[in-house]
Amino acid sequence: DAPPLEPRRFELVGVDDGSPEPIEIDARRHRVAVTLVRQENAGPGAARNTAFAHCRAPLVLILNDDAVPSPGLFAGHVAVHAERAARGEEPAAVLGTFRFTEEARRHPFVQVLEDSDLLFDFPGLKHGELHPWTFFWTCNISLPLAALKRAGGFDAVLFREAIVEDVELGYRLERLGWQVLHRADLECEHDHVIDCAAYFRRMVRLGVNLARMHAKH
């Protein structure tokens, strides 16, 4: 695992998407530059578009709100992009891992999700290889801010939910020449317990939003 990135080399941009109790952060207590923006509830795509508008760094790492990054995650993503640029390799978004936390894996249904393609098909990914837009998952993925802006960011009008909004952006990015590079050594944990009922509700919304994507494209 790479050593942690020096605080002066990155910034944290968070968006409070209309939470009932406004989030408060005292930026002076942190060694890194912290920007917190609050907006009326509009969904994850809109929140991330808002974050992009406040980013100053050229490289963006997108994490879910239930993501627990490893100490060297930021440095690892930066290093992979630097290595690819030095070798003159084709553009690629860099996707790390998103395994459930040990606590979450104590639940039997989470164990099923972890070892299958029912939620994220991490078993189908190959370390160090390029993959198509269907693997553009914004749980632990990095790419240049310029590419996100060129693609138009997330479609926050058609996709207000935390499902399909990411792969739809990945589809548009692929049409601009971007693929997804998987790096299993860029570790981030998924701190979320999903039960059967929640999973089946998610599958219904998956069908609805895939239909919206099909109609759009």
mmCIF file with all atom_site columns, N, CA, C and O in Angstrom, residues 3 23 26-27 36 42 48 59 63 88 93 126-127 142 148 154-155 183-185 189 193 197 199-200 209:
data_model
loop_
_atom_site.group_PDB
_atom_site.id
_atom_site.type_symbol
_atom_site.label_atom_id
_atom_site.label_alt_id
_atom_site.label_comp_id
_atom_site.label_asym_id
_atom_site.label_entity_id
_atom_site.label_seq_id
_atom_site.pdbx_PDB_ins_code
_atom_site.Cartn_x
_atom_site.Cartn_y
_atom_site.Cartn_z
_atom_site.occupancy
_atom_site.B_iso_or_equiv
_atom_site.pdbx_formal_charge
_atom_site.auth_seq_id
_atom_site.auth_comp_id
_atom_site.auth_asym_id
_atom_site.auth_atom_id
_atom_site.pdbx_PDB_model_num
ATOM 1   N N  . PRO A 1 3   ? 2.198   5.013  0.738   1.00 0.00 ? 3   PRO A N  1
ATOM 2   C CA . PRO A 1 3   ? 2.101   5.869  1.932   1.00 0.00 ? 3   PRO A CA 1
ATOM 3   C C  . PRO A 1 3   ? 1.065   6.959  1.693   1.00 0.00 ? 3   PRO A C  1
ATOM 4   O O  . PRO A 1 3   ? 0.787   7.327  0.550   1.00 0.00 ? 3   PRO A O  1
ATOM 5   N N  . ILE A 1 23  ? -24.930 19.394 7.836   1.00 0.00 ? 23  ILE A N  1
ATOM 6   C CA . ILE A 1 23  ? -23.602 18.943 8.255   1.00 0.00 ? 23  ILE A CA 1
ATOM 7   C C  . ILE A 1 23  ? -22.719 20.161 8.519   1.00 0.00 ? 23  ILE A C  1
ATOM 8   O O  . ILE A 1 23  ? -22.753 21.137 7.762   1.00 0.00 ? 23  ILE A O  1
ATOM 9   N N  . ASP A 1 26  ? -15.576 22.063 10.697  1.00 0.00 ? 26  ASP A N  1
ATOM 10  C CA . ASP A 1 26  ? -14.658 23.165 10.972  1.00 0.00 ? 26  ASP A CA 1
ATOM 11  C C  . ASP A 1 26  ? -13.383 22.909 10.173  1.00 0.00 ? 26  ASP A C  1
ATOM 12  O O  . ASP A 1 26  ? -12.532 22.108 10.573  1.00 0.00 ? 26  ASP A O  1
ATOM 13  N N  . ALA A 1 27  ? -13.276 23.556 9.023   1.00 0.00 ? 27  ALA A N  1
ATOM 14  C CA . ALA A 1 27  ? -12.145 23.324 8.123   1.00 0.00 ? 27  ALA A CA 1
ATOM 15  C C  . ALA A 1 27  ? -10.806 23.632 8.784   1.00 0.00 ? 27  ALA A C  1
ATOM 16  O O  . ALA A 1 27  ? -9.772  23.062 8.414   1.00 0.00 ? 27  ALA A O  1
ATOM 17  N N  . LEU A 1 36  ? -17.013 22.377 2.066   1.00 0.00 ? 36  LEU A N  1
ATOM 18  C CA . LEU A 1 36  ? -18.310 21.752 2.290   1.00 0.00 ? 36  LEU A CA 1
ATOM 19  C C  . LEU A 1 36  ? -19.383 22.654 1.704   1.00 0.00 ? 36  LEU A C  1
ATOM 20  O O  . LEU A 1 36  ? -19.461 23.840 2.023   1.00 0.00 ? 36  LEU A O  1
ATOM 21  N N  . ALA A 1 42  ? -31.166 16.863 -4.186  1.00 0.00 ? 42  ALA A N  1
ATOM 22  C CA . ALA A 1 42  ? -31.320 16.690 -5.639  1.00 0.00 ? 42  ALA A CA 1
ATOM 23  C C  . ALA A 1 42  ? -30.725 15.378 -6.123  1.00 0.00 ? 42  ALA A C  1
ATOM 24  O O  . ALA A 1 42  ? -30.712 15.116 -7.320  1.00 0.00 ? 42  ALA A O  1
ATOM 25  N N  . ARG A 1 48  ? -22.627 15.498 -6.880  1.00 0.00 ? 48  ARG A N  1
ATOM 26  C CA . ARG A 1 48  ? -21.275 15.352 -7.422  1.00 0.00 ? 48  ARG A CA 1
ATOM 27  C C  . ARG A 1 48  ? -20.974 16.412 -8.478  1.00 0.00 ? 48  ARG A C  1
ATOM 28  O O  . ARG A 1 48  ? -19.845 16.890 -8.574  1.00 0.00 ? 48  ARG A O  1
ATOM 29  N N  . LEU A 1 59  ? -7.227  16.165 -10.915 1.00 0.00 ? 59  LEU A N  1
ATOM 30  C CA . LEU A 1 59  ? -7.618  14.763 -10.823 1.00 0.00 ? 59  LEU A CA 1
ATOM 31  C C  . LEU A 1 59  ? -8.661  14.611 -9.725  1.00 0.00 ? 59  LEU A C  1
ATOM 32  O O  . LEU A 1 59  ? -8.500  15.138 -8.625  1.00 0.00 ? 59  LEU A O  1
ATOM 33  N N  . LEU A 1 63  ? -15.857 9.027  -4.261  1.00 0.00 ? 63  LEU A N  1
ATOM 34  C CA . LEU A 1 63  ? -16.147 8.007  -3.261  1.00 0.00 ? 63  LEU A CA 1
ATOM 35  C C  . LEU A 1 63  ? -17.608 8.093  -2.856  1.00 0.00 ? 63  LEU A C  1
ATOM 36  O O  . LEU A 1 63  ? -18.200 9.174  -2.858  1.00 0.00 ? 63  LEU A O  1
ATOM 37  N N  . GLY A 1 88  ? 2.633   7.064  -21.814 1.00 0.00 ? 88  GLY A N  1
ATOM 38  C CA . GLY A 1 88  ? 1.869   7.472  -22.981 1.00 0.00 ? 88  GLY A CA 1
ATOM 39  C C  . GLY A 1 88  ? 0.704   6.554  -23.282 1.00 0.00 ? 88  GLY A C  1
ATOM 40  O O  . GLY A 1 88  ? 0.311   6.395  -24.450 1.00 0.00 ? 88  GLY A O  1
ATOM 41  N N  . ALA A 1 93  ? -10.216 5.693  -16.719 1.00 0.00 ? 93  ALA A N  1
ATOM 42  C CA . ALA A 1 93  ? -10.616 5.958  -15.343 1.00 0.00 ? 93  ALA A CA 1
ATOM 43  C C  . ALA A 1 93  ? -10.076 4.800  -14.516 1.00 0.00 ? 93  ALA A C  1
ATOM 44  O O  . ALA A 1 93  ? -10.035 3.661  -14.985 1.00 0.00 ? 93  ALA A O  1
ATOM 45  N N  . LYS A 1 126 ? -10.494 -7.840 -13.758 1.00 0.00 ? 126 LYS A N  1
ATOM 46  C CA . LYS A 1 126 ? -9.126  -8.353 -13.762 1.00 0.00 ? 126 LYS A CA 1
ATOM 47  C C  . LYS A 1 126 ? -8.155  -7.214 -13.471 1.00 0.00 ? 126 LYS A C  1
ATOM 48  O O  . LYS A 1 126 ? -8.189  -6.170 -14.132 1.00 0.00 ? 126 LYS A O  1
ATOM 49  N N  . HIS A 1 127 ? -7.308  -7.436 -12.472 1.00 0.00 ? 127 HIS A N  1
ATOM 50  C CA . HIS A 1 127 ? -6.349  -6.427 -12.049 1.00 0.00 ? 127 HIS A CA 1
ATOM 51  C C  . HIS A 1 127 ? -5.427  -6.017 -13.198 1.00 0.00 ? 127 HIS A C  1
ATOM 52  O O  . HIS A 1 127 ? -4.882  -6.861 -13.915 1.00 0.00 ? 127 HIS A O  1
ATOM 53  N N  . SER A 1 142 ? -11.267 7.178  -10.082 1.00 0.00 ? 142 SER A N  1
ATOM 54  C CA . SER A 1 142 ? -10.618 8.470  -10.315 1.00 0.00 ? 142 SER A CA 1
ATOM 55  C C  . SER A 1 142 ? -10.408 8.710  -11.800 1.00 0.00 ? 142 SER A C  1
ATOM 56  O O  . SER A 1 142 ? -10.204 7.773  -12.580 1.00 0.00 ? 142 SER A O  1
ATOM 57  N N  . LEU A 1 148 ? -14.490 14.664 -16.981 1.00 0.00 ? 148 LEU A N  1
ATOM 58  C CA . LEU A 1 148 ? -15.850 14.713 -16.430 1.00 0.00 ? 148 LEU A CA 1
ATOM 59  C C  . LEU A 1 148 ? -16.620 15.893 -16.998 1.00 0.00 ? 148 LEU A C  1
ATOM 60  O O  . LEU A 1 148 ? -17.798 15.776 -17.352 1.00 0.00 ? 148 LEU A O  1
ATOM 61  N N  . PHE A 1 154 ? -22.714 14.224 -14.500 1.00 0.00 ? 154 PHE A N  1
ATOM 62  C CA . PHE A 1 154 ? -23.841 13.312 -14.323 1.00 0.00 ? 154 PHE A CA 1
ATOM 63  C C  . PHE A 1 154 ? -25.124 13.937 -14.866 1.00 0.00 ? 154 PHE A C  1
ATOM 64  O O  . PHE A 1 154 ? -25.303 15.154 -14.812 1.00 0.00 ? 154 PHE A O  1
ATOM 65  N N  . ASP A 1 155 ? -26.001 13.101 -15.392 1.00 0.00 ? 155 ASP A N  1
ATOM 66  C CA . ASP A 1 155 ? -27.326 13.551 -15.807 1.00 0.00 ? 155 ASP A CA 1
ATOM 67  C C  . ASP A 1 155 ? -28.208 13.531 -14.568 1.00 0.00 ? 155 ASP A C  1
ATOM 68  O O  . ASP A 1 155 ? -28.874 12.534 -14.266 1.00 0.00 ? 155 ASP A O  1
ATOM 69  N N  . ARG A 1 183 ? -7.671  -1.592 -10.639 1.00 0.00 ? 183 ARG A N  1
ATOM 70  C CA . ARG A 1 183 ? -6.484  -1.797 -9.815  1.00 0.00 ? 183 ARG A CA 1
ATOM 71  C C  . ARG A 1 183 ? -6.942  -2.324 -8.451  1.00 0.00 ? 183 ARG A C  1
ATOM 72  O O  . ARG A 1 183 ? -7.453  -1.587 -7.622  1.00 0.00 ? 183 ARG A O  1
ATOM 73  N N  . ALA A 1 184 ? -6.727  -3.631 -8.254  1.00 0.00 ? 184 ALA A N  1
ATOM 74  C CA . ALA A 1 184 ? -7.176  -4.282 -7.028  1.00 0.00 ? 184 ALA A CA 1
ATOM 75  C C  . ALA A 1 184 ? -6.400  -3.825 -5.807  1.00 0.00 ? 184 ALA A C  1
ATOM 76  O O  . ALA A 1 184 ? -6.833  -4.055 -4.668  1.00 0.00 ? 184 ALA A O  1
ATOM 77  N N  . ASP A 1 185 ? -5.251  -3.181 -6.025  1.00 0.00 ? 185 ASP A N  1
ATOM 78  C CA . ASP A 1 185 ? -4.431  -2.731 -4.900  1.00 0.00 ? 185 ASP A CA 1
ATOM 79  C C  . ASP A 1 185 ? -4.873  -1.371 -4.346  1.00 0.00 ? 185 ASP A C  1
ATOM 80  O O  . ASP A 1 185 ? -4.335  -0.913 -3.329  1.00 0.00 ? 185 ASP A O  1
ATOM 81  N N  . GLU A 1 189 ? -13.171 0.288  1.578   1.00 0.00 ? 189 GLU A N  1
ATOM 82  C CA . GLU A 1 189 ? -14.171 -0.631 2.111   1.00 0.00 ? 189 GLU A CA 1
ATOM 83  C C  . GLU A 1 189 ? -15.578 -0.039 2.046   1.00 0.00 ? 189 GLU A C  1
ATOM 84  O O  . GLU A 1 189 ? -15.763 1.171  2.101   1.00 0.00 ? 189 GLU A O  1
ATOM 85  N N  . VAL A 1 193 ? -24.632 -2.379 5.408   1.00 0.00 ? 193 VAL A N  1
ATOM 86  C CA . VAL A 1 193 ? -25.309 -3.674 5.496   1.00 0.00 ? 193 VAL A CA 1
ATOM 87  C C  . VAL A 1 193 ? -26.566 -3.621 4.630   1.00 0.00 ? 193 VAL A C  1
ATOM 88  O O  . VAL A 1 193 ? -27.434 -2.768 4.836   1.00 0.00 ? 193 VAL A O  1
ATOM 89  N N  . ALA A 1 197 ? -34.593 -7.387 1.594   1.00 0.00 ? 197 ALA A N  1
ATOM 90  C CA . ALA A 1 197 ? -35.641 -6.442 1.214   1.00 0.00 ? 197 ALA A CA 1
ATOM 91  C C  . ALA A 1 197 ? -35.054 -5.221 0.513   1.00 0.00 ? 197 ALA A C  1
ATOM 92  O O  . ALA A 1 197 ? -35.566 -4.771 -0.522  1.00 0.00 ? 197 ALA A O  1
ATOM 93  N N  . TYR A 1 199 ? -32.248 -5.068 -1.045  1.00 0.00 ? 199 TYR A N  1
ATOM 94  C CA . TYR A 1 199 ? -31.684 -5.487 -2.333  1.00 0.00 ? 199 TYR A CA 1
ATOM 95  C C  . TYR A 1 199 ? -32.771 -5.575 -3.399  1.00 0.00 ? 199 TYR A C  1
ATOM 96  O O  . TYR A 1 199 ? -32.585 -5.096 -4.524  1.00 0.00 ? 199 TYR A O  1
ATOM 97  N N  . PHE A 1 200 ? -33.910 -6.161 -3.064  1.00 0.00 ? 200 PHE A N  1
ATOM 98  C CA . PHE A 1 200 ? -34.975 -6.304 -4.059  1.00 0.00 ? 200 PHE A CA 1
ATOM 99  C C  . PHE A 1 200 ? -35.577 -4.953 -4.430  1.00 0.00 ? 200 PHE A C  1
ATOM 100 O O  . PHE A 1 200 ? -35.965 -4.741 -5.584  1.00 0.00 ? 200 PHE A O  1
ATOM 101 N N  . ASN A 1 209 ? -34.396 2.607  -13.959 1.00 0.00 ? 209 ASN A N  1
ATOM 102 C CA . ASN A 1 209 ? -33.362 3.517  -14.459 1.00 0.00 ? 209 ASN A CA 1
ATOM 103 C C  . ASN A 1 209 ? -32.644 2.988  -15.685 1.00 0.00 ? 209 ASN A C  1
ATOM 104 O O  . ASN A 1 209 ? -32.177 3.779  -16.521 1.00 0.00 ? 209 ASN A O  1
#
